[in-house]
Amino acid sequence: MSILKTARMGHPVLQKRARELTKEEVNSLRIQQLIKDMHETMKEYSGIGLAATQVHESLQLAIIEFSDESERYPNQGGQSFTVFINPKITVLDEALQGYWEGCLSVPELRGFVERPRKVQVDYWDETGKSQTLVAEGFLATVVQHELDHLEGILFVERLRDYKKLMFTEEFERHWAPHIKTESVLSD
Ligand code: NI
């Protein structure tokens, strides 16, 4: 297993749409190893999601995992380790919900982003099997943040109010005391 180097905002790999994988590729040693390394990398940086583009691989592949018991994301339901390959997203409820987002590729920054509150994702899992996930609330935002990476979009491009983009340190000092902890996420 290896901890992979992460790409930061400005790197071209984060700005273009990633390509889809074939079934053969999904079952290849290379992709299976990449999934393991991405999982290791995500845990190393205490993330809750990671897209392949963030580790310099322009492939339609992302992972999500977070625990309901974690101190940072309490009462969000939790999501066991999930691998999304060639995901297609459908908005089921356009009503917007806002969360303070962070990103491994945009270190030290937080921004308030509003996204649809309920989505459906059709994808292949790590064995190449078709799956469907319906996500609401916190999970819906995490999923949309990750799948945006595969389209070459970072959370900062989703901001409506640039006064709500700030350094994590200032966020913790001036904003966090006044908001609900449930509204913060960092992938
Ligand atoms: Ni991210």
CSV table of C-alpha atoms and ligand atoms in Angstrom, one decimal:
chain,number,residue,atom,x,y,z
A,1,MET,CA,0.0,0.0,0.0
A,2,SER,CA,1.1,3.5,-0.6
A,3,ILE,CA,0.1,7.0,0.3
A,4,LEU,CA,-0.3,8.9,-2.9
A,5,LYS,CA,0.7,12.4,-3.7
A,6,THR,CA,-2.4,14.7,-4.0
A,7,ALA,CA,-2.9,17.3,-6.7
A,8,ARG,CA,-3.7,20.9,-5.6
A,9,MET,CA,-5.9,23.6,-7.1
A,10,GLY,CA,-4.3,24.8,-10.3
A,11,HIS,CA,-3.0,21.4,-11.5
A,12,PRO,CA,-4.6,20.6,-14.9
A,13,VAL,CA,-5.7,17.1,-13.8
A,14,LEU,CA,-8.2,18.8,-11.5
A,15,GLN,CA,-9.6,20.9,-14.3
A,16,LYS,CA,-10.7,18.4,-16.9
A,17,ARG,CA,-13.3,15.7,-17.2
A,18,ALA,CA,-11.8,12.2,-16.2
A,19,ARG,CA,-12.3,9.4,-18.7
A,20,GLU,CA,-14.4,6.3,-18.0
A,21,LEU,CA,-13.1,2.9,-17.2
A,22,THR,CA,-13.8,-0.4,-19.0
A,23,LYS,CA,-14.9,-3.5,-17.2
A,24,GLU,CA,-11.5,-5.1,-18.0
A,25,GLU,CA,-9.7,-2.1,-16.4
A,26,VAL,CA,-11.9,-2.3,-13.3
A,27,ASN,CA,-10.7,-5.9,-12.8
A,28,SER,CA,-7.1,-5.2,-13.5
A,29,LEU,CA,-4.4,-5.3,-10.8
A,30,ARG,CA,-3.5,-1.7,-11.5
A,31,ILE,CA,-7.0,-0.3,-10.8
A,32,GLN,CA,-7.5,-2.6,-7.8
A,33,GLN,CA,-4.2,-1.4,-6.4
A,34,LEU,CA,-5.2,2.2,-7.1
A,35,ILE,CA,-8.4,1.8,-5.1
A,36,LYS,CA,-6.4,0.4,-2.2
A,37,ASP,CA,-3.9,3.2,-2.3
A,38,MET,CA,-6.6,5.8,-2.6
A,39,HIS,CA,-8.3,4.3,0.5
A,40,GLU,CA,-5.0,4.5,2.4
A,41,THR,CA,-4.4,8.0,1.2
A,42,MET,CA,-7.9,9.2,2.2
A,43,LYS,CA,-7.4,7.7,5.7
A,44,GLU,CA,-3.9,9.2,6.1
A,45,TYR,CA,-5.4,12.7,5.5
A,46,SER,CA,-8.5,12.1,7.5
A,47,GLY,CA,-10.7,12.7,4.5
A,48,ILE,CA,-14.2,11.3,3.9
A,49,GLY,CA,-14.0,11.1,0.1
A,50,LEU,CA,-11.3,11.1,-2.6
A,51,ALA,CA,-11.5,11.2,-6.3
A,52,ALA,CA,-8.9,9.6,-8.6
A,53,THR,CA,-8.2,13.0,-10.2
A,54,GLN,CA,-6.9,14.2,-6.8
A,55,VAL,CA,-4.1,11.6,-7.0
A,56,HIS,CA,-3.2,12.6,-10.6
A,57,GLU,CA,-5.3,9.8,-12.2
A,58,SER,CA,-7.8,11.1,-14.7
A,59,LEU,CA,-10.3,8.3,-14.3
A,60,GLN,CA,-14.0,8.1,-13.4
A,61,LEU,CA,-13.3,6.7,-10.0
A,62,ALA,CA,-14.0,8.1,-6.5
A,63,ILE,CA,-14.4,6.7,-3.0
A,64,ILE,CA,-16.3,7.7,0.1
A,65,GLU,CA,-16.2,6.5,3.7
A,66,PHE,CA,-17.1,8.1,7.0
A,67,SER,CA,-18.3,6.9,10.4
A,68,ASP,CA,-21.3,8.0,12.3
A,69,GLU,CA,-19.2,7.9,15.4
A,70,SER,CA,-16.5,10.2,14.2
A,71,GLU,CA,-16.1,13.4,16.3
A,72,ARG,CA,-15.9,15.5,13.1
A,73,TYR,CA,-19.1,14.2,11.5
A,74,PRO,CA,-21.4,13.1,14.2
A,75,ASN,CA,-25.0,12.1,13.5
A,76,GLN,CA,-24.6,12.1,9.7
A,77,GLY,CA,-25.6,8.5,9.3
A,78,GLY,CA,-22.2,7.3,8.2
A,79,GLN,CA,-21.3,5.6,5.0
A,80,SER,CA,-19.3,2.4,4.7
A,81,PHE,CA,-16.5,2.3,2.2
A,82,THR,CA,-18.0,2.8,-1.2
A,83,VAL,CA,-16.3,2.8,-4.6
A,84,PHE,CA,-17.9,4.8,-7.5
A,85,ILE,CA,-16.8,3.9,-11.0
A,86,ASN,CA,-18.2,5.6,-14.0
A,87,PRO,CA,-20.9,7.3,-11.9
A,88,LYS,CA,-24.0,9.1,-13.3
A,89,ILE,CA,-25.7,11.5,-11.1
A,90,THR,CA,-29.4,12.4,-11.1
A,91,VAL,CA,-30.9,15.2,-9.0
A,92,LEU,CA,-34.0,13.9,-7.2
A,93,ASP,CA,-34.7,17.0,-5.1
A,94,GLU,CA,-33.5,20.4,-6.4
A,95,ALA,CA,-34.1,22.1,-3.0
A,96,LEU,CA,-30.7,23.4,-1.9
A,97,GLN,CA,-28.8,22.7,1.3
A,98,GLY,CA,-25.6,24.4,2.5
A,99,TYR,CA,-22.5,22.9,4.1
A,100,TRP,CA,-19.0,24.4,4.8
A,101,GLU,CA,-16.8,22.3,2.5
A,102,GLY,CA,-13.1,21.7,2.5
A,103,CYS,CA,-10.9,19.7,0.1
A,104,LEU,CA,-7.6,18.0,0.2
A,105,SER,CA,-6.8,19.7,-3.1
A,106,VAL,CA,-7.7,23.1,-1.7
A,107,PRO,CA,-5.8,23.0,1.6
A,108,GLU,CA,-6.4,25.4,4.4
A,109,LEU,CA,-9.6,26.8,2.9
A,110,ARG,CA,-13.3,26.4,3.7
A,111,GLY,CA,-16.3,27.6,1.8
A,112,PHE,CA,-20.0,27.5,2.1
A,113,VAL,CA,-21.6,25.7,-0.8
A,114,GLU,CA,-25.2,25.0,-1.6
A,115,ARG,CA,-26.2,21.9,-3.5
A,116,PRO,CA,-29.4,19.9,-4.2
A,117,ARG,CA,-30.4,18.0,-1.1
A,118,LYS,CA,-31.2,14.6,-2.7
A,119,VAL,CA,-29.5,12.8,-5.6
A,120,GLN,CA,-29.3,9.3,-7.1
A,121,VAL,CA,-26.0,7.9,-8.3
A,122,ASP,CA,-25.8,4.9,-10.7
A,123,TYR,CA,-22.3,3.4,-10.9
A,124,TRP,CA,-20.2,0.3,-10.9
A,125,ASP,CA,-18.7,-0.9,-7.7
A,126,GLU,CA,-15.1,-2.2,-7.4
A,127,THR,CA,-16.1,-5.5,-8.8
A,128,GLY,CA,-17.7,-3.9,-11.9
A,129,LYS,CA,-21.3,-4.6,-10.6
A,130,SER,CA,-24.0,-2.0,-11.3
A,131,GLN,CA,-25.2,-0.2,-8.2
A,132,THR,CA,-27.6,2.6,-7.3
A,133,LEU,CA,-27.3,4.9,-4.3
A,134,VAL,CA,-29.9,7.4,-3.2
A,135,ALA,CA,-28.2,10.0,-1.1
A,136,GLU,CA,-29.8,12.8,1.1
A,137,GLY,CA,-28.5,15.4,3.4
A,138,PHE,CA,-24.8,15.3,4.3
A,139,LEU,CA,-24.1,12.2,2.1
A,140,ALA,CA,-25.7,14.0,-0.9
A,141,THR,CA,-23.3,16.8,-0.5
A,142,VAL,CA,-20.3,14.5,-0.1
A,143,VAL,CA,-21.3,12.6,-3.2
A,144,GLN,CA,-21.7,15.7,-5.3
A,145,HIS,CA,-18.4,17.2,-4.1
A,146,GLU,CA,-16.6,14.0,-5.1
A,147,LEU,CA,-18.3,13.5,-8.5
A,148,ASP,CA,-17.7,17.1,-9.3
A,149,HIS,CA,-13.9,16.3,-9.1
A,150,LEU,CA,-14.5,13.8,-11.9
A,151,GLU,CA,-16.0,16.6,-14.1
A,152,GLY,CA,-13.0,18.9,-13.3
A,153,ILE,CA,-14.9,21.1,-10.9
A,154,LEU,CA,-13.7,22.2,-7.4
A,155,PHE,CA,-16.0,23.3,-4.6
A,156,VAL,CA,-14.7,26.9,-4.9
A,157,GLU,CA,-16.4,27.1,-8.3
A,158,ARG,CA,-19.7,26.4,-6.6
A,159,LEU,CA,-19.6,29.3,-4.2
A,160,ARG,CA,-22.3,31.9,-4.5
A,161,ASP,CA,-20.9,34.2,-1.8
A,162,TYR,CA,-17.2,34.8,-1.8
A,163,LYS,CA,-17.3,36.2,1.7
A,164,LYS,CA,-17.9,32.6,2.7
A,165,LEU,CA,-14.6,31.4,1.4
A,166,MET,CA,-11.9,31.7,4.0
A,167,PHE,CA,-8.9,30.1,5.7
A,168,THR,CA,-9.7,27.2,8.0
A,169,GLU,CA,-8.0,29.0,10.9
A,170,GLU,CA,-10.3,32.1,10.5
A,171,PHE,CA,-13.3,29.9,10.0
A,172,GLU,CA,-12.6,28.1,13.3
A,173,ARG,CA,-12.1,31.4,15.1
A,174,HIS,CA,-14.8,33.6,13.8
A,175,TRP,CA,-17.5,31.4,12.2
A,176,ALA,CA,-17.4,27.9,13.7
A,177,PRO,CA,-18.6,29.0,17.2
A,178,HIS,CA,-21.8,30.3,15.6
A,179,ILE,CA,-22.8,27.4,13.4
A,180,LYS,CA,-23.9,23.8,13.9
A,181,THR,CA,-21.0,21.4,13.6
A,182,GLU,CA,-23.1,19.1,11.5
A,183,SER,CA,-22.8,21.6,8.6
A,184,VAL,CA,-19.0,21.2,8.2
A,185,LEU,CA,-17.3,18.7,5.9
A,186,SER,CA,-13.9,18.1,4.6
A,187,ASP,CA,-13.1,15.6,1.9
B,1,NI,NI,-12.4,17.5,-2.8
